[in-house]
PDB file of C-alpha atoms in Angstrom:
ATOM      1  CA  UNK K 138    -118.126-102.003  29.510  1.00 41.00           C
ATOM      2  CA  UNK K 139    -120.561-100.669  32.100  1.00 43.00           C
ATOM      3  CA  UNK K 140    -119.453 -97.609  34.005  1.00 45.00           C
ATOM      4  CA  UNK K 141    -118.777 -97.865  37.765  1.00 43.00           C
ATOM      5  CA  UNK K 142    -121.658 -95.441  38.323  1.00 43.00           C
ATOM      6  CA  UNK K 143    -124.043 -97.770  36.517  1.00 45.00           C
ATOM      7  CA  UNK K 144    -122.866-100.723  38.618  1.00 40.00           C
ATOM      8  CA  UNK K 145    -123.348 -98.771  41.849  1.00 40.00           C
ATOM      9  CA  UNK K 146    -126.828 -97.715  40.740  1.00 45.00           C
ATOM     10  CA  UNK K 147    -127.730-101.244  39.717  1.00 44.00           C
ATOM     11  CA  UNK K 148    -126.614-102.571  43.100  1.00 43.00           C
ATOM     12  CA  UNK K 149    -128.414 -99.800  44.972  1.00 47.00           C
ATOM     13  CA  UNK K 150    -131.617-100.425  43.080  1.00 47.00           C
ATOM     14  CA  UNK K 151    -131.499-104.217  43.196  1.00 43.00           C
ATOM     15  CA  UNK K 152    -131.150-104.542  46.959  1.00 42.00           C
ATOM     16  CA  UNK K 153    -134.544-103.010  47.816  1.00 43.00           C
ATOM     17  CA  UNK K 154    -136.236-105.215  45.187  1.00 40.00           C
ATOM     18  CA  UNK K 155    -134.594-108.308  46.658  1.00 37.00           C
ATOM     19  CA  UNK K 156    -135.768-107.231  50.103  1.00 36.00           C
ATOM     20  CA  UNK K 157    -139.300-106.665  48.832  1.00 38.00           C
ATOM     21  CA  UNK K 158    -139.359-110.012  47.048  1.00 38.00           C
ATOM     22  CA  UNK K 159    -138.142-111.812  50.179  1.00 38.00           C
ATOM     23  CA  UNK K 160    -140.601-110.056  52.512  1.00 37.00           C
ATOM     24  CA  UNK K 161    -143.697-111.983  53.485  1.00 38.00           C
ATOM     25  CA  UNK K 162    -146.585-110.151  51.870  1.00 40.00           C
ATOM     26  CA  UNK K 163    -149.348-111.696  53.901  1.00 39.00           C
ATOM     27  CA  UNK K 164    -151.243-112.617  50.759  1.00 38.00           C
ATOM     28  CA  UNK K 165    -150.684-114.898  47.823  1.00 39.00           C
ATOM     29  CA  UNK K 166    -148.957-113.113  44.940  1.00 37.00           C
ATOM     30  CA  UNK K 167    -146.667-114.610  42.355  1.00 41.00           C
ATOM     31  CA  UNK K 168    -143.153-113.575  43.449  1.00 44.00           C
ATOM     32  CA  UNK K 169    -142.094-113.276  39.795  1.00 46.00           C
ATOM     33  CA  UNK K 170    -144.822-110.750  38.988  1.00 50.00           C
ATOM     34  CA  UNK K 171    -143.459-107.356  37.966  1.00 59.00           C
ATOM     35  CA  UNK K 172    -143.723-104.560  40.482  1.00 77.00           C
ATOM     36  CA  UNK K 173    -146.664-102.251  39.796  1.00 90.00           C
ATOM     37  CA  UNK K 174    -146.592 -98.668  40.964  1.00 93.00           C
ATOM     38  CA  UNK K 175    -149.431 -97.620  43.247  1.00 94.00           C
ATOM     39  CA  UNK K 176    -150.706 -94.488  44.918  1.00 95.00           C
ATOM     40  CA  UNK K 177    -150.505 -93.990  48.680  1.00 94.00           C
ATOM     41  CA  UNK K 178    -154.053 -94.929  49.720  1.00 94.00           C
ATOM     42  CA  UNK K 179    -155.383 -92.995  46.728  1.00 95.00           C
ATOM     43  CA  UNK K 180    -153.045 -90.017  47.182  1.00 97.00           C
ATOM     44  CA  UNK K 181    -149.726 -89.113  45.604  1.00 97.00           C
ATOM     45  CA  UNK K 182    -146.543 -89.944  47.503  1.00 97.00           C
ATOM     46  CA  UNK K 183    -144.685 -87.124  49.248  1.00 96.00           C
ATOM     47  CA  UNK K 184    -141.297 -86.179  47.811  1.00 97.00           C
ATOM     48  CA  UNK K 185    -138.247 -84.331  49.083  1.00 97.00           C
ATOM     49  CA  UNK K 186    -136.087 -81.563  47.598  1.00 97.00           C
ATOM     50  CA  UNK K 187    -133.408 -83.856  46.070  1.00 98.00           C
ATOM     51  CA  UNK K 188    -136.069 -85.914  44.286  1.00 98.00           C
ATOM     52  CA  UNK K 189    -137.736 -82.727  43.026  1.00 97.00           C
ATOM     53  CA  UNK K 190    -134.395 -81.408  41.737  1.00 98.00           C
ATOM     54  CA  UNK K 191    -133.320 -84.634  40.019  1.00 98.00           C
ATOM     55  CA  UNK K 192    -136.669 -85.354  38.402  1.00 98.00           C
ATOM     56  CA  UNK K 193    -137.004 -81.744  37.219  1.00 98.00           C
ATOM     57  CA  UNK K 194    -133.583 -81.968  35.557  1.00 98.00           C
ATOM     58  CA  UNK K 195    -134.558 -85.240  33.840  1.00 98.00           C
ATOM     59  CA  UNK K 196    -137.809 -83.641  32.679  1.00 98.00           C
ATOM     60  CA  UNK K 197    -135.827 -80.810  31.047  1.00 98.00           C
ATOM     61  CA  UNK K 198    -133.465 -83.299  29.377  1.00 98.00           C
ATOM     62  CA  UNK K 199    -136.406 -85.244  27.926  1.00 98.00           C
ATOM     63  CA  UNK K 200    -138.060 -82.052  26.696  1.00 97.00           C
ATOM     64  CA  UNK K 201    -134.816 -81.156  24.861  1.00 96.00           C
ATOM     65  CA  UNK K 202    -134.153 -84.594  23.374  1.00 97.00           C
ATOM     66  CA  UNK K 203    -137.578 -86.089  22.650  1.00 96.00           C
ATOM     67  CA  UNK K 204    -138.462 -83.671  19.798  1.00 96.00           C
ATOM     68  CA  UNK K 205    -135.092 -84.353  18.124  1.00 95.00           C
ATOM     69  CA  UNK K 206    -135.531 -88.107  18.518  1.00 94.00           C
ATOM     70  CA  UNK K 207    -139.091 -87.996  17.211  1.00 92.00           C
ATOM     71  CA  UNK K 208    -138.020 -85.967  14.170  1.00 93.00           C
ATOM     72  CA  UNK K 209    -135.160 -88.391  13.456  1.00 92.00           C
ATOM     73  CA  UNK K 210    -132.642 -85.580  13.973  1.00 95.00           C
ATOM     74  CA  UNK K 211    -130.968 -86.788  17.174  1.00 95.00           C
ATOM     75  CA  UNK K 212    -127.381 -87.942  16.654  1.00 95.00           C
ATOM     76  CA  UNK K 213    -125.462 -90.525  18.690  1.00 94.00           C
ATOM     77  CA  UNK K 214    -123.808 -87.678  20.627  1.00 95.00           C
ATOM     78  CA  UNK K 215    -127.260 -86.258  21.525  1.00 96.00           C
ATOM     79  CA  UNK K 216    -128.406 -89.617  22.867  1.00 96.00           C
ATOM     80  CA  UNK K 217    -125.143 -90.184  24.724  1.00 96.00           C
ATOM     81  CA  UNK K 218    -125.301 -86.736  26.364  1.00 97.00           C
ATOM     82  CA  UNK K 219    -128.957 -87.304  27.230  1.00 97.00           C
ATOM     83  CA  UNK K 220    -128.195 -90.696  28.788  1.00 97.00           C
ATOM     84  CA  UNK K 221    -125.282 -89.234  30.756  1.00 97.00           C
ATOM     85  CA  UNK K 222    -127.471 -86.409  32.114  1.00 98.00           C
ATOM     86  CA  UNK K 223    -130.276 -88.769  33.142  1.00 98.00           C
ATOM     87  CA  UNK K 224    -127.759 -91.163  34.758  1.00 97.00           C
ATOM     88  CA  UNK K 225    -126.207 -88.240  36.656  1.00 98.00           C
ATOM     89  CA  UNK K 226    -129.618 -87.224  37.993  1.00 98.00           C
ATOM     90  CA  UNK K 227    -130.495 -90.796  39.000  1.00 97.00           C
ATOM     91  CA  UNK K 228    -127.179 -91.005  40.887  1.00 97.00           C
ATOM     92  CA  UNK K 229    -127.978 -87.705  42.624  1.00 98.00           C
ATOM     93  CA  UNK K 230    -131.417 -88.987  43.633  1.00 97.00           C
ATOM     94  CA  UNK K 231    -130.062 -92.323  44.895  1.00 95.00           C
ATOM     95  CA  UNK K 232    -127.411 -90.537  46.946  1.00 96.00           C
ATOM     96  CA  UNK K 233    -129.538 -87.723  48.378  1.00 97.00           C
ATOM     97  CA  UNK K 234    -133.237 -88.611  48.337  1.00 94.00           C
ATOM     98  CA  UNK K 235    -134.708 -89.742  51.664  1.00 95.00           C
ATOM     99  CA  UNK K 236    -138.297 -90.930  51.377  1.00 96.00           C
ATOM    100  CA  UNK K 237    -140.621 -92.987  53.512  1.00 94.00           C
ATOM    101  CA  UNK K 238    -139.792 -96.676  52.812  1.00 95.00           C
ATOM    102  CA  UNK K 239    -143.108 -97.291  51.028  1.00 96.00           C
ATOM    103  CA  UNK K 240    -142.658 -94.206  48.820  1.00 96.00           C
ATOM    104  CA  UNK K 241    -139.057 -95.235  48.187  1.00 96.00           C
ATOM    105  CA  UNK K 242    -140.176 -98.681  47.020  1.00 95.00           C
ATOM    106  CA  UNK K 243    -142.566 -97.029  44.550  1.00 97.00           C
ATOM    107  CA  UNK K 244    -139.825 -94.683  43.355  1.00 97.00           C
ATOM    108  CA  UNK K 245    -137.550 -97.653  42.677  1.00 95.00           C
ATOM    109  CA  UNK K 246    -140.071 -98.953  40.153  1.00 96.00           C
ATOM    110  CA  UNK K 247    -139.905 -95.642  38.271  1.00 97.00           C
ATOM    111  CA  UNK K 248    -136.091 -95.479  38.511  1.00 97.00           C
ATOM    112  CA  UNK K 249    -135.851 -99.011  37.122  1.00 95.00           C
ATOM    113  CA  UNK K 250    -137.854 -97.934  34.068  1.00 96.00           C
ATOM    114  CA  UNK K 251    -135.702 -94.836  33.670  1.00 97.00           C
ATOM    115  CA  UNK K 252    -132.480 -96.872  33.778  1.00 96.00           C
ATOM    116  CA  UNK K 253    -133.864 -99.255  31.143  1.00 94.00           C
ATOM    117  CA  UNK K 254    -134.514 -96.223  28.950  1.00 96.00           C
ATOM    118  CA  UNK K 255    -130.973 -94.946  29.551  1.00 97.00           C
ATOM    119  CA  UNK K 256    -129.507 -98.227  28.294  1.00 95.00           C
ATOM    120  CA  UNK K 257    -131.579 -98.010  25.122  1.00 95.00           C
ATOM    121  CA  UNK K 258    -130.857 -94.290  24.592  1.00 96.00           C
ATOM    122  CA  UNK K 259    -127.126 -94.929  24.928  1.00 94.00           C
ATOM    123  CA  UNK K 260    -127.223 -97.598  22.221  1.00 93.00           C
ATOM    124  CA  UNK K 261    -126.843-100.668  24.458  1.00 93.00           C
ATOM    125  CA  UNK K 262    -129.857-102.214  22.698  1.00 92.00           C
ATOM    126  CA  UNK K 263    -128.749-101.136  19.218  1.00 89.00           C
ATOM    127  CA  UNK K 264    -128.880 -97.794  17.428  1.00 87.00           C
ATOM    128  CA  UNK K 265    -132.500 -98.244  16.333  1.00 88.00           C
ATOM    129  CA  UNK K 266    -133.654 -98.438  19.980  1.00 93.00           C
ATOM    130  CA  UNK K 267    -132.120 -95.084  20.986  1.00 96.00           C
ATOM    131  CA  UNK K 268    -135.243 -93.000  20.299  1.00 96.00           C
ATOM    132  CA  UNK K 269    -137.392 -95.628  22.031  1.00 95.00           C
ATOM    133  CA  UNK K 270    -135.171 -95.228  25.087  1.00 97.00           C
ATOM    134  CA  UNK K 271    -135.979 -91.520  25.254  1.00 97.00           C
ATOM    135  CA  UNK K 272    -139.686 -92.353  24.961  1.00 96.00           C
ATOM    136  CA  UNK K 273    -139.363 -94.956  27.730  1.00 97.00           C
ATOM    137  CA  UNK K 274    -137.827 -92.357  30.048  1.00 98.00           C
ATOM    138  CA  UNK K 275    -140.564 -89.858  29.148  1.00 97.00           C
ATOM    139  CA  UNK K 276    -143.206 -92.482  29.964  1.00 97.00           C
ATOM    140  CA  UNK K 277    -141.498 -93.257  33.291  1.00 97.00           C
ATOM    141  CA  UNK K 278    -141.441 -89.552  34.149  1.00 98.00           C
ATOM    142  CA  UNK K 279    -145.147 -89.291  33.334  1.00 97.00           C
ATOM    143  CA  UNK K 280    -145.786 -92.258  35.644  1.00 97.00           C
ATOM    144  CA  UNK K 281    -143.785 -90.451  38.325  1.00 98.00           C
ATOM    145  CA  UNK K 282    -145.950 -87.350  37.870  1.00 97.00           C
ATOM    146  CA  UNK K 283    -149.141 -89.378  38.287  1.00 97.00           C
ATOM    147  CA  UNK K 284    -147.924 -91.014  41.510  1.00 97.00           C
ATOM    148  CA  UNK K 285    -145.715 -88.464  43.288  1.00 98.00           C
ATOM    149  CA  UNK K 286    -146.704 -85.059  44.685  1.00 97.00           C
ATOM    150  CA  UNK K 287    -144.351 -82.894  42.612  1.00 97.00           C
ATOM    151  CA  UNK K 288    -146.092 -79.512  42.479  1.00 95.00           C
ATOM    152  CA  UNK K 289    -146.081 -77.889  39.060  1.00 95.00           C
ATOM    153  CA  UNK K 290    -145.198 -81.174  37.291  1.00 97.00           C
ATOM    154  CA  UNK K 291    -146.381 -81.266  33.700  1.00 96.00           C
ATOM    155  CA  UNK K 292    -146.831 -84.479  31.740  1.00 95.00           C
ATOM    156  CA  UNK K 293    -144.551 -84.869  28.751  1.00 95.00           C
ATOM    157  CA  UNK K 294    -146.544 -85.068  25.504  1.00 92.00           C
ATOM    158  CA  UNK K 295    -145.841 -88.348  23.740  1.00 88.00           C
ATOM    159  CA  UNK K 296    -145.093 -88.417  20.011  1.00 76.00           C
ATOM    160  CA  UNK K 297    -147.703 -90.147  17.868  1.00 70.00           C
TER     161      UNK K 297
END
């Protein structure tokens, strides 16, 4: 059973995508094409304090869990706690973050990737996908760091 929080987040994140898909783009793109994150005319998108706080907390959670997952030492409880922490931070961001609509649309792409990683980390794609879920969230956070102006952000080293 999906938690009420997950359903609220899914609804909150789906609406802007539906709006974007329905908006006339002024040029011919396949509507089914996946959203691709972009810079703001070559520059990183501005962020606000709630986004900084939530993303920083997720970064810390990944830095705690990724080494355990990579070493094969993470237990189901570690993954579940990790997924709960990341979900909590996403909920905080969705509730409190106020960005320019274009920046917000870009953020939704990153949040979508993060939520996909949460599902995997929490075992919704099978126990063998849990570590891959942590990696997916780490990759999404690295994408965030490349596209959003979060001063002091450090990329998360990926396991080989």
